[in-house]
mmCIF file of C-alpha atoms in Angstrom:
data_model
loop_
_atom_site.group_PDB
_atom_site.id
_atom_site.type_symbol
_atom_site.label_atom_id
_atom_site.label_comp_id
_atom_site.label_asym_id
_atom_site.label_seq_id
_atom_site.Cartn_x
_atom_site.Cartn_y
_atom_site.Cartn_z
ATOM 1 C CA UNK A 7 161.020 83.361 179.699
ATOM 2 C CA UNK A 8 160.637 87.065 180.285
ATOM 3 C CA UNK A 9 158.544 88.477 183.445
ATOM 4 C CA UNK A 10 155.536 90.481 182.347
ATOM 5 C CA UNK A 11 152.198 92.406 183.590
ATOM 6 C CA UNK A 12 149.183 91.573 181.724
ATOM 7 C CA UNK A 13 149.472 94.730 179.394
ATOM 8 C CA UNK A 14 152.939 93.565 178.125
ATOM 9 C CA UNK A 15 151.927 90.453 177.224
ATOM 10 C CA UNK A 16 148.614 91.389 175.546
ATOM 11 C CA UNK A 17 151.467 94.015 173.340
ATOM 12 C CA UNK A 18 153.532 90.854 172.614
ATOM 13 C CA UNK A 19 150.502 88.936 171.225
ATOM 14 C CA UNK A 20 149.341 91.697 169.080
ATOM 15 C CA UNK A 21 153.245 92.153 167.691
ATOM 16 C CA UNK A 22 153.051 88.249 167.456
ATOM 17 C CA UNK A 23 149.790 88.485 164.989
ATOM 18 C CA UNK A 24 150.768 91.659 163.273
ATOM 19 C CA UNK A 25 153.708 90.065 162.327
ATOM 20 C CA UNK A 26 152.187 87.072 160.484
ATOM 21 C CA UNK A 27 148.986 88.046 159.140
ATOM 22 C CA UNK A 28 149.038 91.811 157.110
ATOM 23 C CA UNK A 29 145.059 91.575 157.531
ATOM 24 C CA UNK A 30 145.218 91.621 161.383
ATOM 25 C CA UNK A 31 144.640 95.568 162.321
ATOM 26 C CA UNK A 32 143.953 97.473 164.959
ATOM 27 C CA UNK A 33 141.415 100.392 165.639
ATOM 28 C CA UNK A 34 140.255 101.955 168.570
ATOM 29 C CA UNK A 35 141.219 105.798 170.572
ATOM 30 C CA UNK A 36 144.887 107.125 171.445
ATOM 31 C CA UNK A 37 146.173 103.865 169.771
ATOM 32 C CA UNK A 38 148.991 105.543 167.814
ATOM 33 C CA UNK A 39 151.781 107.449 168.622
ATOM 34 C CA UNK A 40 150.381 107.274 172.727
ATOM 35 C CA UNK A 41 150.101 103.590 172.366
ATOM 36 C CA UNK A 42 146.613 103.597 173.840
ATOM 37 C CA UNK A 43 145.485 104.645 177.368
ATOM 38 C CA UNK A 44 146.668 101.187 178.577
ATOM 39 C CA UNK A 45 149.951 100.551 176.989
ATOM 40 C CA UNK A 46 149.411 97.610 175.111
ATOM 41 C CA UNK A 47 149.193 99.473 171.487
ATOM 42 C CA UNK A 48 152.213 101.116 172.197
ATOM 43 C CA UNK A 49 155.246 100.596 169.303
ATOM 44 C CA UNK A 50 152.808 99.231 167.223
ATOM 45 C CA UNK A 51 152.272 102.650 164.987
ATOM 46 C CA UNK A 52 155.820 102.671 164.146
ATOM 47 C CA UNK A 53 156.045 99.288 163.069
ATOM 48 C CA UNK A 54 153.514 98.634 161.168
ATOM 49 C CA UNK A 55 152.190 102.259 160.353
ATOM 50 C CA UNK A 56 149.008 104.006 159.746
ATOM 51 C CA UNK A 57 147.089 101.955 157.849
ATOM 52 C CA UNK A 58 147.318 98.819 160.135
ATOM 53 C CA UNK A 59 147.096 101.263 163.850
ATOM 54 C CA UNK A 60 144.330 103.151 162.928
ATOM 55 C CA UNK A 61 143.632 105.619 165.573
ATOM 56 C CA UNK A 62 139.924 106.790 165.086
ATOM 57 C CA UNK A 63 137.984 110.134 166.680
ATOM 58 C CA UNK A 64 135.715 109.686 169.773
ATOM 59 C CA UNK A 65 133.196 107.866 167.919
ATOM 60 C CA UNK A 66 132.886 104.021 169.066
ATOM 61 C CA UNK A 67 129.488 103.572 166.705
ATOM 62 C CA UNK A 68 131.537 105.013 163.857
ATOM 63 C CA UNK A 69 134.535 103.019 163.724
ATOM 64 C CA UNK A 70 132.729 99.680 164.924
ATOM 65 C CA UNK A 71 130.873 100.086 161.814
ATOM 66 C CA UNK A 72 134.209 100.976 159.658
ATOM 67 C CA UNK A 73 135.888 97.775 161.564
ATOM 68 C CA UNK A 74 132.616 95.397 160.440
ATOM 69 C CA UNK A 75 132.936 96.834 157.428
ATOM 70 C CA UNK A 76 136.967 95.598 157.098
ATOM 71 C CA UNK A 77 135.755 92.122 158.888
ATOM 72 C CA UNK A 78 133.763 91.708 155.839
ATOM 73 C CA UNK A 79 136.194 92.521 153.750
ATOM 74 C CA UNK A 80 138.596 90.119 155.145
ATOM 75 C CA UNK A 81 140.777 91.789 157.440
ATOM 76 C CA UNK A 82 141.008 90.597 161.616
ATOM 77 C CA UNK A 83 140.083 93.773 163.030
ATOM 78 C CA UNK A 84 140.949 94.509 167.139
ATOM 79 C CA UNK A 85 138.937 96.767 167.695
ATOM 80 C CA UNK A 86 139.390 98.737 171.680
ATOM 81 C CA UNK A 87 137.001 100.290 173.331
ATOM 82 C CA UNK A 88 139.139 102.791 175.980
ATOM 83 C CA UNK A 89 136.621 101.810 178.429
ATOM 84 C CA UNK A 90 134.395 98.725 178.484
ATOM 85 C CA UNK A 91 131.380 100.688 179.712
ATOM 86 C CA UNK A 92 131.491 103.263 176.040
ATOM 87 C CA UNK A 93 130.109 99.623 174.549
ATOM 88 C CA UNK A 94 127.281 101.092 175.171
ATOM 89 C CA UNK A 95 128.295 103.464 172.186
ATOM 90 C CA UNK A 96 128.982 101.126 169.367
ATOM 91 C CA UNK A 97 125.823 97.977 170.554
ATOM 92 C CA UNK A 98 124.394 98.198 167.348
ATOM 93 C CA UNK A 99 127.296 97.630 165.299
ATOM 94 C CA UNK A 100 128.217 94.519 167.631
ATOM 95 C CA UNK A 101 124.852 93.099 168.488
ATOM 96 C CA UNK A 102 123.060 93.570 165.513
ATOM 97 C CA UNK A 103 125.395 93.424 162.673
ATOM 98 C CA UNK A 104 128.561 91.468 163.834
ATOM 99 C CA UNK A 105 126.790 89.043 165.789
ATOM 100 C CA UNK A 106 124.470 87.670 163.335
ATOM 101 C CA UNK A 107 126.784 87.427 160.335
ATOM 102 C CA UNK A 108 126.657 83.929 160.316
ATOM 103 C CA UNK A 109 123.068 83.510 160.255
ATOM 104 C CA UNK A 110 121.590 86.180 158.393
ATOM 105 C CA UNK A 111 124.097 84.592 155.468
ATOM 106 C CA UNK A 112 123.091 80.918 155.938
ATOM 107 C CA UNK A 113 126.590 80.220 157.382
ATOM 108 C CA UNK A 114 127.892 81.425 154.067
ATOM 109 C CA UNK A 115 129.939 84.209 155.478
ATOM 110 C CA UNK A 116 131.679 84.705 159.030
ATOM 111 C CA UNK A 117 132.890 87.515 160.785
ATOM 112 C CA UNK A 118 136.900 87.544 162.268
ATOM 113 C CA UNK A 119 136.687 90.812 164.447
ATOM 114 C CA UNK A 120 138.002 90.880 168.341
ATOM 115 C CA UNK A 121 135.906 93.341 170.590
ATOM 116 C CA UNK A 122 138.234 94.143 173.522
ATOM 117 C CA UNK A 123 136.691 95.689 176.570
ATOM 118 C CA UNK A 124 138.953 97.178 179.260
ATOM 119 C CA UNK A 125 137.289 96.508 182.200
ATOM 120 C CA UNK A 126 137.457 96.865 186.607
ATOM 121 C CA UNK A 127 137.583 99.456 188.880
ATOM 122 C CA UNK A 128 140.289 102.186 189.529
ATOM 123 C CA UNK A 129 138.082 105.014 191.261
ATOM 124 C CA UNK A 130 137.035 106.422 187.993
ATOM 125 C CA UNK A 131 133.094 106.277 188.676
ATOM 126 C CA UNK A 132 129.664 104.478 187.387
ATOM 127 C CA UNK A 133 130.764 105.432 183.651
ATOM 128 C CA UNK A 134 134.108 103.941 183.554
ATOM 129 C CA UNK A 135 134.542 100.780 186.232
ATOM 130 C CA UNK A 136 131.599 98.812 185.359
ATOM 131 C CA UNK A 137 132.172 95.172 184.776
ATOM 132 C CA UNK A 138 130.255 94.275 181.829
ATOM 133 C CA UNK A 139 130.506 90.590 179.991
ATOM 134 C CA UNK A 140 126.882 89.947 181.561
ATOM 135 C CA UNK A 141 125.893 92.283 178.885
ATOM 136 C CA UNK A 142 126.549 90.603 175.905
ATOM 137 C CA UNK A 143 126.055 86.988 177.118
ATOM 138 C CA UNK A 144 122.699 86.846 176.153
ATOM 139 C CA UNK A 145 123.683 87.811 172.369
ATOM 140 C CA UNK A 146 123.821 84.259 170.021
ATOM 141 C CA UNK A 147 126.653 84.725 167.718
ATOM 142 C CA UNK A 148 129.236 86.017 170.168
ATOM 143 C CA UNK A 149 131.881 84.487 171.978
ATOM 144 C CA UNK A 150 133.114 85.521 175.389
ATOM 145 C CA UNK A 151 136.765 85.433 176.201
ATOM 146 C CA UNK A 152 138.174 86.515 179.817
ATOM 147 C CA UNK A 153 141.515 85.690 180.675
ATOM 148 C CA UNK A 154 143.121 86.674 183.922
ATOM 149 C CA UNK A 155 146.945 86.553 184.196
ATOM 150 C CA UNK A 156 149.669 87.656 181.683
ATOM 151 C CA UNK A 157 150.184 84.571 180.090
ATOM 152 C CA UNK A 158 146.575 83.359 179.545
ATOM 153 C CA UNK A 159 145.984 87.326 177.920
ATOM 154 C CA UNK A 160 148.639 86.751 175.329
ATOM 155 C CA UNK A 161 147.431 83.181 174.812
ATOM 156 C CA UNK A 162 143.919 83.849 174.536
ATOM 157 C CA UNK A 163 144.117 87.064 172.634
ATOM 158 C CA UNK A 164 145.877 85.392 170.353
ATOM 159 C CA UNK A 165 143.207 82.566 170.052
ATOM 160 C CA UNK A 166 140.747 85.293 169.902
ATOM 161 C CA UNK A 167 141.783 87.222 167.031
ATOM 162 C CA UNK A 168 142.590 83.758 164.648
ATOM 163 C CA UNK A 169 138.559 82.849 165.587
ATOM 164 C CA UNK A 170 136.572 83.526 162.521
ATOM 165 C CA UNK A 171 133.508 84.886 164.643
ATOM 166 C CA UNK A 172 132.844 87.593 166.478
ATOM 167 C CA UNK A 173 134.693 87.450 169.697
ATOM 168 C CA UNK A 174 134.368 89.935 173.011
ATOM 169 C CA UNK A 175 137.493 90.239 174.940
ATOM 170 C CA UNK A 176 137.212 91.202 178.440
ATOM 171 C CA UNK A 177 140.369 91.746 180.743
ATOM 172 C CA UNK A 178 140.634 93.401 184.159
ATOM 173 C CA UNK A 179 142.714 96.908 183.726
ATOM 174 C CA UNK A 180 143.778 96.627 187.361
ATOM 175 C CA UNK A 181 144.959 92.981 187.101
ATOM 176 C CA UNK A 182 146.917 93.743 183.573
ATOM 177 C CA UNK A 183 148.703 96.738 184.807
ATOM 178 C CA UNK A 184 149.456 94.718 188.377
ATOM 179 C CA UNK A 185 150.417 91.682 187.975
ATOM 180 C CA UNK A 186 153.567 90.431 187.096
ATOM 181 C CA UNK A 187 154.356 86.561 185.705
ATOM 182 C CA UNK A 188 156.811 84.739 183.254
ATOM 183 C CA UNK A 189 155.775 84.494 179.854
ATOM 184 C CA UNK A 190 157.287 81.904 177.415
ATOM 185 C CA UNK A 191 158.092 84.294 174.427
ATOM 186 C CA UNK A 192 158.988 81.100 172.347
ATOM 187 C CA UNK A 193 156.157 79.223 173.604
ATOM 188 C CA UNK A 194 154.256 80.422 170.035
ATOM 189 C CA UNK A 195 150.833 78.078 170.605
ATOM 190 C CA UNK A 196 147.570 78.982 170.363
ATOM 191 C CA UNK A 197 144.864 77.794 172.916
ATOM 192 C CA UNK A 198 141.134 76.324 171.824
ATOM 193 C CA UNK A 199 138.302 78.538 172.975
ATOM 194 C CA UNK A 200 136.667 75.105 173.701
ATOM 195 C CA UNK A 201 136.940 73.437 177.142
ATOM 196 C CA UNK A 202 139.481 76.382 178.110
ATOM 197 C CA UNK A 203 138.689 76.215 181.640
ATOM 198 C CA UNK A 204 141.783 76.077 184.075
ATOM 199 C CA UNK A 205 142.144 73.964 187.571
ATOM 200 C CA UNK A 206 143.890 76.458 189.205
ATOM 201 C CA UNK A 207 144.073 74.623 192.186
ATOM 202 C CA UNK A 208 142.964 71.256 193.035
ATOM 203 C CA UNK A 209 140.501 70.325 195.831
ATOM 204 C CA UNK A 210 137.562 68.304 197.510
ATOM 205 C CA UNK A 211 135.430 69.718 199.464
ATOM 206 C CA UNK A 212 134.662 73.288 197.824
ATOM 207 C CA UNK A 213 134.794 74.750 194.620
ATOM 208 C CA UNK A 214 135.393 78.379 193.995
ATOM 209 C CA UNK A 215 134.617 79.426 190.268
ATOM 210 C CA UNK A 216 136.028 83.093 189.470
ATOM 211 C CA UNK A 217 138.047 85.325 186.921
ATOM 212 C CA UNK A 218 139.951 88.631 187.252
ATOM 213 C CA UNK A 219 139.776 90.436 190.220
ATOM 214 C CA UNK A 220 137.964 87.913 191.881
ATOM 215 C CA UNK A 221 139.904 85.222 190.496
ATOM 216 C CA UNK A 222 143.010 86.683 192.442
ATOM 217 C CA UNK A 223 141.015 87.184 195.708
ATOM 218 C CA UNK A 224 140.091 83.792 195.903
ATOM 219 C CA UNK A 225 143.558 82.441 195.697
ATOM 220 C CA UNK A 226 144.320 84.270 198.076
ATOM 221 C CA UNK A 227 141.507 83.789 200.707
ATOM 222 C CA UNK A 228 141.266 79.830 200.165
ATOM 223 C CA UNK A 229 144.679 79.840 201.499
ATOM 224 C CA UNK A 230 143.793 81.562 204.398
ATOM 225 C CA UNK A 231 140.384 78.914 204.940
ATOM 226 C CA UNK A 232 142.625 76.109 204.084
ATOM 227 C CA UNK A 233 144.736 76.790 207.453
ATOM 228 C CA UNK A 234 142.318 77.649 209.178
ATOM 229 C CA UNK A 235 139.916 74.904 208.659
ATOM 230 C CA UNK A 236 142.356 71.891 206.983
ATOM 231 C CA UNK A 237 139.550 71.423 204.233
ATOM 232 C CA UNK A 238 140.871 71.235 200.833
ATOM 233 C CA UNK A 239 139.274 73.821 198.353
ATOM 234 C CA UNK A 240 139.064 73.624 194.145
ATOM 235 C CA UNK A 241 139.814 76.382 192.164
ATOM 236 C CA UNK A 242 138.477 76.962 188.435
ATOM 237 C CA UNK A 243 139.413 79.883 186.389
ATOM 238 C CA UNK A 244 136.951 79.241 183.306
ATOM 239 C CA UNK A 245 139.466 81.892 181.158
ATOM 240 C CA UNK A 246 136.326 81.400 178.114
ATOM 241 C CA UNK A 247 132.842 82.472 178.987
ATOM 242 C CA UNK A 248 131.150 81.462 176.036
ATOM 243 C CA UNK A 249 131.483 78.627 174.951
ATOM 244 C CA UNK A 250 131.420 77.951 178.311
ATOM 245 C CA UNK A 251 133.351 74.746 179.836
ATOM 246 C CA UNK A 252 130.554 73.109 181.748
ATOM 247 C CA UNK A 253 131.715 69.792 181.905
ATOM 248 C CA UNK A 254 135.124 70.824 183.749
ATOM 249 C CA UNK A 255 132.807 72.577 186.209
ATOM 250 C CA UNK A 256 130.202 69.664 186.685
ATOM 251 C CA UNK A 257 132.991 67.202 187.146
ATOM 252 C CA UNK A 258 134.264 69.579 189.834
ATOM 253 C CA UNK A 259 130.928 70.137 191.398
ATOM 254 C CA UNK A 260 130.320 66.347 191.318
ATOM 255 C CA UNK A 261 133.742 66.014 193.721
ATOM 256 C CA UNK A 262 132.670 68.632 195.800
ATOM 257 C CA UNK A 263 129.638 69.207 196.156
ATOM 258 C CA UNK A 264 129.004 72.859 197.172
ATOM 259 C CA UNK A 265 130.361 75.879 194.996
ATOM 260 C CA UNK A 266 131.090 79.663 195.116
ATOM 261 C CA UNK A 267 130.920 81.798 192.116
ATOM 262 C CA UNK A 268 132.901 85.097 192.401
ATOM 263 C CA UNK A 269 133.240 87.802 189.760
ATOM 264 C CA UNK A 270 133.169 91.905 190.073
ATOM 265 C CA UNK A 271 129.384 92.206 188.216
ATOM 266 C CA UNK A 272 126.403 93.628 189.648
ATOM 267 C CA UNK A 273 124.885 89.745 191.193
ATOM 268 C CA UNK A 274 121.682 90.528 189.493
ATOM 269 C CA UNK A 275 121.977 89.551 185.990
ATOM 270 C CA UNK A 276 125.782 88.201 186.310
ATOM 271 C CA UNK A 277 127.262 85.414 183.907
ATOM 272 C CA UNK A 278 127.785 83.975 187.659
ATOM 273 C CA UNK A 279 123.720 83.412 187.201
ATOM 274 C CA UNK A 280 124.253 81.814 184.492
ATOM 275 C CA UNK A 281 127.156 78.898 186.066
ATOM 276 C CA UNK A 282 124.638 78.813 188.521
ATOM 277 C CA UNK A 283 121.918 78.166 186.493
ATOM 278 C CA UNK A 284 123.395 75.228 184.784
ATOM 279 C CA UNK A 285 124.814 73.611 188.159
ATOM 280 C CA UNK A 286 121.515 73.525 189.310
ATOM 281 C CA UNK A 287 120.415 71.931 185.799
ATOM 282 C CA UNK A 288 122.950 69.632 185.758
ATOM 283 C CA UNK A 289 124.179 68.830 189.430
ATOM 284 C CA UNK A 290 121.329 69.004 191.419
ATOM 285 C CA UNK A 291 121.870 65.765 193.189
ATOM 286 C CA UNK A 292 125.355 66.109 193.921
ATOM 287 C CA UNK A 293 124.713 69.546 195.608
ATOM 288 C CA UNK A 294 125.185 69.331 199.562
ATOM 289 C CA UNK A 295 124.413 72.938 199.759
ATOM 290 C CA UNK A 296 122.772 75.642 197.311
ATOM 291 C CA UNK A 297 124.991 77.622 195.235
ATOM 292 C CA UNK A 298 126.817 80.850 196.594
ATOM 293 C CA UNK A 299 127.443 84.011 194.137
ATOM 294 C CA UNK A 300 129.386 86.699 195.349
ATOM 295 C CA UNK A 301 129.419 89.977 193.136
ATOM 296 C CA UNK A 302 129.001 93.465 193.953
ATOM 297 C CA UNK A 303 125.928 95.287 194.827
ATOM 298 C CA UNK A 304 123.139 96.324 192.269
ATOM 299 C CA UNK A 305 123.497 99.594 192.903
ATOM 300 C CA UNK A 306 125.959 102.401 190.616
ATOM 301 C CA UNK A 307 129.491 102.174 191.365
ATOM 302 C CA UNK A 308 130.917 105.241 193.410
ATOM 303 C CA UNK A 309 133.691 107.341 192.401
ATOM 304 C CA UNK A 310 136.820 107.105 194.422
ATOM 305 C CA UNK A 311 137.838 104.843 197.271
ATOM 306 C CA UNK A 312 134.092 104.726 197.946
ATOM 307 C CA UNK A 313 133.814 101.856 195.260
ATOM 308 C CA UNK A 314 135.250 99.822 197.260
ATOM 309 C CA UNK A 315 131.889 99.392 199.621
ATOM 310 C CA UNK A 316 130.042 98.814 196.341
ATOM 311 C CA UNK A 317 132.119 95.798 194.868
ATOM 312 C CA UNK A 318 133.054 92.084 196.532
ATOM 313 C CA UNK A 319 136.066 92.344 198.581
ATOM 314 C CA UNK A 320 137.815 89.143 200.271
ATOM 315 C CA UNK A 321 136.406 89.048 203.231
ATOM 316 C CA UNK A 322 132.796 88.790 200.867
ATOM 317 C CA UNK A 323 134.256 85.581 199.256
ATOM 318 C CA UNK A 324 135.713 84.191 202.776
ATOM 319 C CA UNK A 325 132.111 84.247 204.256
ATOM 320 C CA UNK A 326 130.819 82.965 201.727
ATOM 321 C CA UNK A 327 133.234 80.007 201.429
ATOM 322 C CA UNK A 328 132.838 79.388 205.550
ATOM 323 C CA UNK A 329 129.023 79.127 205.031
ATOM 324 C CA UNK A 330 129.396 76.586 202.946
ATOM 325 C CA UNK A 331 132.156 74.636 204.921
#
């Protein structure tokens, strides 16, 4: 067991499938000799040299297209985006070309590339800190990975890359390069993308869905309601966003009976919508109470500490949690 932040361990799984598979590459900005603007590329050029760590100019369309390209050809491309919000950039190549592989070949063909968005706040403003898997949920033939802690990025980057379709992989930059937890270097398994979701913490009269930043706020802010108010609150980290693990959420919601949904997107148009959505399809009866999102305001995100008044903060999830109770 070796103590990690999220960033090591996401460097330990790429080492991990670099090492077994020569077809698993990497692509993406800074990603050589700098080890990328996030640290997790780093070593990588010298070990397995230029032709596996391709570091590409500023042009996220252009080497999306080069890293379909090598999908098709049969290599496992990673392929970073320095920011999540420059997806923007390179939409066509993911949402038109990747994500319909499958189905404009009749299932003949499939597509093994790993989309990996850096995403979260740091003070860096409305271009760079935007929170952005409620993007591409809406896009058939992609699926939706977001893992919070150290262990569960290695695990499910790992799971990520194998997967022979196209995959997005979301992970919070100020979680990964904060948080520190033990990772089993033996431990060499490899998680299903299917009913991935985690019981954080068991419970029975509340359940609190989240992931990254929110994820951690919760934790800590149903410990505080729990001694305050001697109810006993459920925790679900869902880790996969698509496919999505309903029935570990309805079985939950079934126990409970009233839910909060917490992530960092804009609550308009949120994947939270969607868990919503299907509670309400699928739990309607058991419901005591209506649903509660918490996300941040549909409005720009401000540069600086400013952001702060823009995106849910504890106190957000805590009222919403003690309306409920």
């Amino acid at each position: 067991m070796k103590k990690m932040m999220g960033v090591g361990a996401l460097n330990l799984a790429l080492n991990e499938l670099m090492a077994d598979d020569p077809k698993v590459i990497c692509v993406g900005e800074d990603i050589g000799d700098m080890g990328g603007t996030w640290t997790y590329f780093r070593g990588l050029k010298a070990t397995y040299g230029t032709n596996r760590v391709m570091q590409t100019p500023i042009s996220e369309s252009g080497y999306t297209g080069v890293s379909v390209g090598l999908a098709y050809g049969g290599y496992r491309p990673v392929v970073e985006y320095m920011f999540a919000d420059f997806a923007t950039l390179a939409s066509d190549g993911i949402v038109n070309v990747a994500a319909k592989a499958r189905y404009n070949s009749a299932g003949a063909l499939s597509l093994p590339i790993t989309f990996v968005f850096p995403q979260g706040v740091g003070q860096a403003g409305c271009q760079h800190s935007q929170t952005v898997e409620g993007w591409f949920a809406n896009i058939p033939g992609l699926k939706l990975v977001a893992p919070t802690t150290p262990a569960d990025l290695r695990y499910f980057l790992k799971a990520a890359v194998l997967d022979d379709d196209p995959v997005c992989f979301f992970f919070s930059r100020p979680c990964a390069m904060s948080i520190q937890e033990e990772v089993d270097e033996d431990d060499k398994s490899v998680p299903s993308l299917t009913n991935a979701a985690k019981i954080v913490k068991e419970g029975t009269d509340l359940t609190v869905i989240a992931w990254h930043s929110s994820l951690l706020k919760s934790i800590k802010v149903v410990e505080e309601v729990e001694k305050e108010t001697g109810k006993s609150i459920e925790i679900i980290d869902p880790r996969v966003l698509c496919p999505f693990d309903k029935e570990k959420v309805f079985e939950s919601v079934r126990k409970t009976g009233k839910v909060v949904i917490a992530n960092e997107e804009c609550e308009r148009g949120s994947f939270s919508s969607h868990i919503s959505a299907w509670i309400a399809e699928n739990c309607l009866k058991d419901l005591k109470m209506p649903v509660k999102r918490v996300g941040s305001y549909n409005t720009c995100i401000p540069f600086g500490q400013v952001e702060q008044f823009a995106l849910p903060q504890e106190e957000d999830i805590k009222a919403a949690i003690m309306s409920l109770l």
